[in-house]
């Protein structure tokens, strides 16, 4: 089938440098589904390969090529070119964005490739803005380059989770050691994006206030073994550094709550004091009678409850 770059022809997978990522723009993805599709239906879209210094390097189709290797494919149909036509590249790039196959970093990388291909200033500007949907703040070569300098794992996370350009701007404003810290905390499964957003914004606030992120960078990594619990603990630790008054207030609330809970009930109050109520849970057993129920209720210190509510 003839596409933007021309017609496909049989190619040996052994002749392709599938690990060359110079042109990679798609999100890294789990390949199981793609492998199954190839095994059942064959390759539905041909990769585009560039003949370069005696080898074939992928221009489009990195995930497909990795899946072909996993599927044990020996040869397949691909479009092989000796030079990249800017018009054809633009067509494929815009189509890839329309399919939502490229995240923010991938879209900026496609913009950089189109610059190198000399697409033309007006057409380039229109393509970046409306075809690739790159934010105006990152449309320039210099601004995009600041993102490309981020650690690879952080760029992969940005693409995988479709991190917004507003947060990317905050992220690139952090120093390199902060980026390394975040890489170490993302985890293999990837931290939840709302937690990531809060952490990045709080780190930026702390840096602006204190002129350093030393307190954040010295935080040990939580190791409960529960990914959700660990990322919440990290979030809360940074929140305490960002809002020290909150930390003092929380410690006071926890001391009061401990006094109430000695009566055999549990206390729940808003984690960031962003509410106007405290809840108590009292447990009664099957053997409790009226007297024991009255006794349990009377043991609850109403004065401590008043103090706790007063912190909200």
Short mmCIF file of C-alpha atoms in Angstrom, two decimals:
data_model
loop_
_atom_site.label_atom_id
_atom_site.label_comp_id
_atom_site.label_asym_id
_atom_site.label_seq_id
_atom_site.Cartn_x
_atom_site.Cartn_y
_atom_site.Cartn_z
CA UNK A 1 0.00 0.00 0.00
CA UNK A 2 1.37 3.39 -0.99
CA UNK A 3 1.56 5.97 1.80
CA UNK A 4 2.97 9.47 2.17
CA UNK A 5 6.53 8.19 1.65
CA UNK A 6 5.72 5.84 -1.21
CA UNK A 7 5.15 2.13 -1.69
CA UNK A 8 6.36 -0.60 0.66
CA UNK A 9 8.62 -3.50 -0.30
CA UNK A 10 9.94 -6.58 1.55
CA UNK A 11 12.76 -5.91 4.02
CA UNK A 12 14.77 -8.22 6.27
CA UNK A 13 14.40 -7.37 9.96
CA UNK A 14 18.05 -8.34 10.48
CA UNK A 15 19.07 -5.35 8.32
CA UNK A 16 17.22 -2.81 10.47
CA UNK A 17 18.78 -1.09 13.48
CA UNK A 18 15.60 -1.32 15.54
CA UNK A 19 17.33 0.15 18.60
CA UNK A 20 18.14 3.46 16.88
CA UNK A 21 15.89 6.04 18.58
CA UNK A 22 17.04 9.18 16.75
CA UNK A 23 13.59 9.58 15.16
CA UNK A 24 11.47 7.96 17.87
CA UNK A 25 8.40 10.07 18.70
CA UNK A 26 5.70 7.59 19.81
CA UNK A 27 5.03 6.78 23.43
CA UNK A 28 6.73 3.65 24.69
CA UNK A 29 3.96 1.12 25.13
CA UNK A 30 3.35 -2.45 26.21
CA UNK A 31 3.77 -4.59 23.12
CA UNK A 32 1.67 -7.64 23.96
CA UNK A 33 -1.40 -6.42 22.08
CA UNK A 34 0.64 -5.32 19.08
CA UNK A 35 2.42 -8.67 18.94
CA UNK A 36 -0.91 -10.53 19.00
CA UNK A 37 -2.25 -8.28 16.23
CA UNK A 38 0.81 -8.97 14.05
CA UNK A 39 0.53 -12.71 14.66
CA UNK A 40 -3.16 -12.75 13.71
CA UNK A 41 -3.43 -10.15 10.96
CA UNK A 42 0.12 -9.31 9.91
CA UNK A 43 1.58 -5.82 9.87
CA UNK A 44 -1.29 -3.42 9.17
CA UNK A 45 0.90 -0.35 8.57
CA UNK A 46 4.38 -0.37 7.10
CA UNK A 47 7.25 1.27 9.01
CA UNK A 48 9.28 3.99 7.30
CA UNK A 49 13.03 3.34 7.21
CA UNK A 50 15.90 5.65 6.25
CA UNK A 51 18.92 4.24 4.44
CA UNK A 52 21.83 5.78 6.35
CA UNK A 53 25.53 4.88 6.27
CA UNK A 54 24.87 1.36 5.05
CA UNK A 55 22.12 0.59 7.51
CA UNK A 56 18.37 1.08 7.84
CA UNK A 57 17.17 3.23 10.74
CA UNK A 58 13.50 3.65 11.75
CA UNK A 59 11.81 6.97 11.01
CA UNK A 60 8.29 5.83 11.91
CA UNK A 61 7.33 2.47 13.42
CA UNK A 62 9.62 1.88 16.41
CA UNK A 63 6.94 0.05 18.41
CA UNK A 64 5.93 -2.01 15.38
CA UNK A 65 9.54 -3.05 14.78
CA UNK A 66 10.00 -4.08 18.42
CA UNK A 67 6.79 -6.11 18.20
CA UNK A 68 7.96 -7.75 14.95
CA UNK A 69 11.13 -8.87 16.71
CA UNK A 70 9.12 -10.31 19.62
CA UNK A 71 6.85 -12.08 17.15
CA UNK A 72 9.87 -13.75 15.57
CA UNK A 73 9.32 -12.07 12.19
CA UNK A 74 12.14 -12.51 9.66
CA UNK A 75 10.97 -10.15 6.91
CA UNK A 76 8.20 -7.60 6.51
CA UNK A 77 7.05 -4.80 4.20
CA UNK A 78 8.53 -1.36 4.81
CA UNK A 79 8.99 1.92 2.99
CA UNK A 80 12.69 2.61 2.52
CA UNK A 81 13.87 6.12 1.61
CA UNK A 82 17.27 7.67 0.96
CA UNK A 83 16.17 11.07 2.28
CA UNK A 84 13.20 12.27 4.33
CA UNK A 85 10.74 14.35 2.36
CA UNK A 86 9.52 17.17 4.65
CA UNK A 87 5.98 17.17 3.22
CA UNK A 88 5.66 13.42 3.70
CA UNK A 89 7.08 13.65 7.22
CA UNK A 90 4.62 16.43 8.06
CA UNK A 91 1.69 14.29 6.85
CA UNK A 92 2.75 11.31 8.97
CA UNK A 93 3.50 13.49 11.99
CA UNK A 94 0.10 15.18 11.94
CA UNK A 95 -1.60 11.81 11.48
CA UNK A 96 0.31 10.38 14.44
CA UNK A 97 -0.88 13.28 16.62
CA UNK A 98 -4.46 12.87 15.39
CA UNK A 99 -4.25 9.22 16.54
CA UNK A 100 -2.88 10.38 19.90
CA UNK A 101 0.20 8.20 19.44
CA UNK A 102 2.68 10.91 20.47
CA UNK A 103 2.87 12.70 23.80
CA UNK A 104 4.18 16.25 24.44
CA UNK A 105 7.86 15.29 24.14
CA UNK A 106 7.25 13.29 20.98
CA UNK A 107 5.38 16.19 19.41
CA UNK A 108 8.21 18.59 20.26
CA UNK A 109 10.70 16.13 18.76
CA UNK A 110 8.67 15.99 15.53
CA UNK A 111 8.72 19.79 15.44
CA UNK A 112 12.51 19.72 15.81
CA UNK A 113 12.82 17.20 12.97
CA UNK A 114 10.63 19.36 10.72
CA UNK A 115 12.90 22.33 11.46
CA UNK A 116 15.92 20.32 10.36
CA UNK A 117 14.08 19.28 7.21
CA UNK A 118 13.50 22.95 6.31
CA UNK A 119 9.75 22.70 5.93
CA UNK A 120 9.35 26.45 5.53
CA UNK A 121 8.77 29.03 8.25
CA UNK A 122 5.06 29.71 7.74
CA UNK A 123 4.12 26.09 7.13
CA UNK A 124 6.30 24.99 10.04
CA UNK A 125 4.64 27.44 12.42
CA UNK A 126 1.16 26.36 11.34
CA UNK A 127 2.05 22.66 11.62
CA UNK A 128 3.58 23.01 15.09
CA UNK A 129 0.64 25.01 16.41
CA UNK A 130 -2.33 23.30 14.79
CA UNK A 131 -1.05 19.92 13.58
CA UNK A 132 1.28 18.91 16.40
CA UNK A 133 -0.57 21.05 18.96
CA UNK A 134 2.59 22.16 20.70
CA UNK A 135 2.06 24.99 23.19
CA UNK A 136 3.36 28.36 21.99
CA UNK A 137 5.78 28.46 24.93
CA UNK A 138 7.56 25.41 23.53
CA UNK A 139 7.21 26.17 19.83
CA UNK A 140 10.70 27.69 19.62
CA UNK A 141 13.79 25.55 19.20
CA UNK A 142 15.41 26.80 22.42
CA UNK A 143 12.36 26.19 24.60
CA UNK A 144 11.86 22.69 23.22
CA UNK A 145 15.54 21.91 23.76
CA UNK A 146 15.11 22.59 27.50
CA UNK A 147 12.64 19.70 27.58
CA UNK A 148 14.92 17.44 25.53
CA UNK A 149 17.63 17.86 28.19
CA UNK A 150 15.41 16.18 30.81
CA UNK A 151 16.37 12.62 31.83
CA UNK A 152 15.03 9.99 29.45
CA UNK A 153 12.86 8.30 32.04
CA UNK A 154 11.24 11.62 32.92
CA UNK A 155 10.51 12.32 29.25
CA UNK A 156 8.98 8.86 28.91
CA UNK A 157 6.74 9.59 31.90
CA UNK A 158 5.66 12.95 30.44
CA UNK A 159 4.62 11.25 27.21
CA UNK A 160 3.01 8.23 28.86
CA UNK A 161 0.89 10.36 31.20
CA UNK A 162 0.32 13.25 28.76
CA UNK A 163 1.65 15.81 31.24
CA UNK A 164 0.36 19.27 30.33
CA UNK A 165 2.63 21.95 28.92
CA UNK A 166 1.90 24.23 31.88
CA UNK A 167 3.37 21.66 34.27
CA UNK A 168 6.24 20.90 31.87
CA UNK A 169 7.20 24.58 32.07
CA UNK A 170 7.37 24.31 35.88
CA UNK A 171 9.32 21.07 35.61
CA UNK A 172 12.04 22.43 33.33
CA UNK A 173 12.46 25.34 35.78
CA UNK A 174 13.71 22.93 38.43
CA UNK A 175 17.45 22.16 38.71
CA UNK A 176 18.95 18.91 37.35
CA UNK A 177 19.26 17.31 40.81
CA UNK A 178 15.51 17.80 41.25
CA UNK A 179 14.94 15.99 37.96
CA UNK A 180 17.12 13.12 39.16
CA UNK A 181 15.14 13.03 42.43
CA UNK A 182 11.88 12.75 40.50
CA UNK A 183 13.28 9.99 38.28
CA UNK A 184 14.13 8.03 41.42
CA UNK A 185 10.60 8.44 42.77
CA UNK A 186 8.54 7.79 39.63
CA UNK A 187 8.84 4.02 40.01
CA UNK A 188 8.45 1.36 37.38
CA UNK A 189 4.66 1.63 37.35
CA UNK A 190 4.67 5.43 37.24
CA UNK A 191 3.45 7.72 39.99
CA UNK A 192 -0.13 8.99 39.66
CA UNK A 193 -0.14 12.13 37.56
CA UNK A 194 -2.10 14.22 40.10
CA UNK A 195 0.46 13.33 42.79
CA UNK A 196 3.30 14.10 40.35
CA UNK A 197 1.75 17.48 39.51
CA UNK A 198 1.40 18.45 43.17
CA UNK A 199 4.98 17.38 43.95
CA UNK A 200 6.47 19.35 41.05
CA UNK A 201 4.49 22.48 41.89
CA UNK A 202 5.38 22.25 45.59
CA UNK A 203 9.06 21.76 44.75
CA UNK A 204 8.93 24.87 42.59
CA UNK A 205 7.32 26.84 45.44
CA UNK A 206 9.93 25.64 47.94
CA UNK A 207 12.78 26.53 45.56
CA UNK A 208 11.36 30.00 45.03
CA UNK A 209 10.88 30.53 48.79
CA UNK A 210 14.10 28.97 50.15
CA UNK A 211 16.44 29.22 47.18
CA UNK A 212 17.27 25.53 47.58
CA UNK A 213 15.62 22.12 47.45
CA UNK A 214 18.06 20.52 49.88
CA UNK A 215 15.30 19.60 52.35
CA UNK A 216 13.27 17.86 49.65
CA UNK A 217 16.22 16.08 48.04
CA UNK A 218 17.28 14.64 51.40
CA UNK A 219 13.91 12.96 51.96
CA UNK A 220 14.30 9.17 52.05
CA UNK A 221 12.22 7.14 49.63
CA UNK A 222 9.20 5.54 51.36
CA UNK A 223 9.52 1.75 51.35
CA UNK A 224 6.21 0.34 52.59
CA UNK A 225 5.98 -1.87 49.50
CA UNK A 226 2.59 -0.37 48.62
CA UNK A 227 3.08 1.88 45.58
CA UNK A 228 0.04 4.07 46.25
CA UNK A 229 0.95 4.37 49.93
CA UNK A 230 4.57 5.24 49.13
CA UNK A 231 3.71 8.01 46.68
CA UNK A 232 1.18 9.47 49.13
CA UNK A 233 3.80 9.44 51.91
CA UNK A 234 6.23 11.25 49.61
CA UNK A 235 3.55 13.79 48.70
CA UNK A 236 2.73 14.39 52.37
CA UNK A 237 6.41 14.79 53.33
CA UNK A 238 6.92 17.45 50.65
CA UNK A 239 3.61 19.08 51.59
CA UNK A 240 4.93 19.40 55.16
CA UNK A 241 8.05 21.18 53.86
CA UNK A 242 5.97 23.45 51.66
CA UNK A 243 3.54 24.29 54.45
CA UNK A 244 5.44 24.07 57.78
CA UNK A 245 2.54 25.58 59.72
CA UNK A 246 0.40 22.71 58.50
CA UNK A 247 2.95 20.23 59.86
CA UNK A 248 2.73 21.74 63.34
CA UNK A 249 -1.05 21.77 63.14
CA UNK A 250 -1.19 18.14 62.03
CA UNK A 251 1.07 17.00 64.85
CA UNK A 252 -1.17 18.83 67.34
CA UNK A 253 -4.27 17.24 65.80
CA UNK A 254 -2.72 13.77 65.96
CA UNK A 255 -1.92 14.22 69.67
CA UNK A 256 -5.49 15.28 70.38
CA UNK A 257 -6.90 12.42 68.28
CA UNK A 258 -4.73 9.92 70.19
CA UNK A 259 -6.33 11.09 73.45
CA UNK A 260 -9.81 10.62 72.02
CA UNK A 261 -9.03 7.20 70.58
CA UNK A 262 -7.98 5.87 73.99
CA UNK A 263 -11.71 5.69 74.71
CA UNK A 264 -12.09 2.92 72.15
CA UNK A 265 -13.16 4.90 69.12
CA UNK A 266 -11.39 6.05 65.97
CA UNK A 267 -11.13 9.65 64.79
CA UNK A 268 -11.05 10.94 61.25
CA UNK A 269 -10.27 14.54 60.36
CA UNK A 270 -9.57 16.19 56.97
CA UNK A 271 -5.94 15.34 56.04
CA UNK A 272 -5.12 18.94 55.04
CA UNK A 273 -7.75 20.56 57.30
CA UNK A 274 -9.73 21.41 54.19
CA UNK A 275 -13.12 20.68 55.72
CA UNK A 276 -15.41 21.64 58.55
CA UNK A 277 -16.13 18.38 60.34
CA UNK A 278 -14.50 15.61 62.37
CA UNK A 279 -15.96 12.11 62.46
CA UNK A 280 -15.80 9.55 65.26
CA UNK A 281 -16.42 5.83 64.89
CA UNK A 282 -17.45 3.94 68.04
CA UNK A 283 -17.59 0.17 67.99
CA UNK A 284 -20.18 -1.79 69.93
CA UNK A 285 -20.04 -5.54 70.37
CA UNK A 286 -22.91 -8.01 70.32
CA UNK A 287 -22.62 -8.41 74.08
CA UNK A 288 -22.93 -4.68 74.83
CA UNK A 289 -25.97 -3.64 76.87
CA UNK A 290 -27.39 -0.24 77.75
CA UNK A 291 -24.98 0.26 80.65
CA UNK A 292 -21.86 -0.66 78.66
CA UNK A 293 -23.00 1.50 75.76
CA UNK A 294 -23.51 4.49 78.10
CA UNK A 295 -20.08 3.81 79.62
CA UNK A 296 -18.33 3.79 76.25
CA UNK A 297 -20.04 7.02 75.26
CA UNK A 298 -19.23 8.70 78.58
CA UNK A 299 -15.52 7.86 78.25
CA UNK A 300 -15.21 10.03 75.13
CA UNK A 301 -13.63 13.35 76.08
CA UNK A 302 -15.90 16.05 74.64
CA UNK A 303 -13.30 18.69 75.49
CA UNK A 304 -10.73 17.02 73.23
CA UNK A 305 -13.27 16.82 70.44
CA UNK A 306 -13.91 20.55 70.84
CA UNK A 307 -10.17 21.21 70.58
CA UNK A 308 -9.86 19.06 67.48
CA UNK A 309 -12.81 20.73 65.76
CA UNK A 310 -11.30 24.08 66.68
CA UNK A 311 -8.25 23.33 64.51
CA UNK A 312 -10.33 23.20 61.33
#
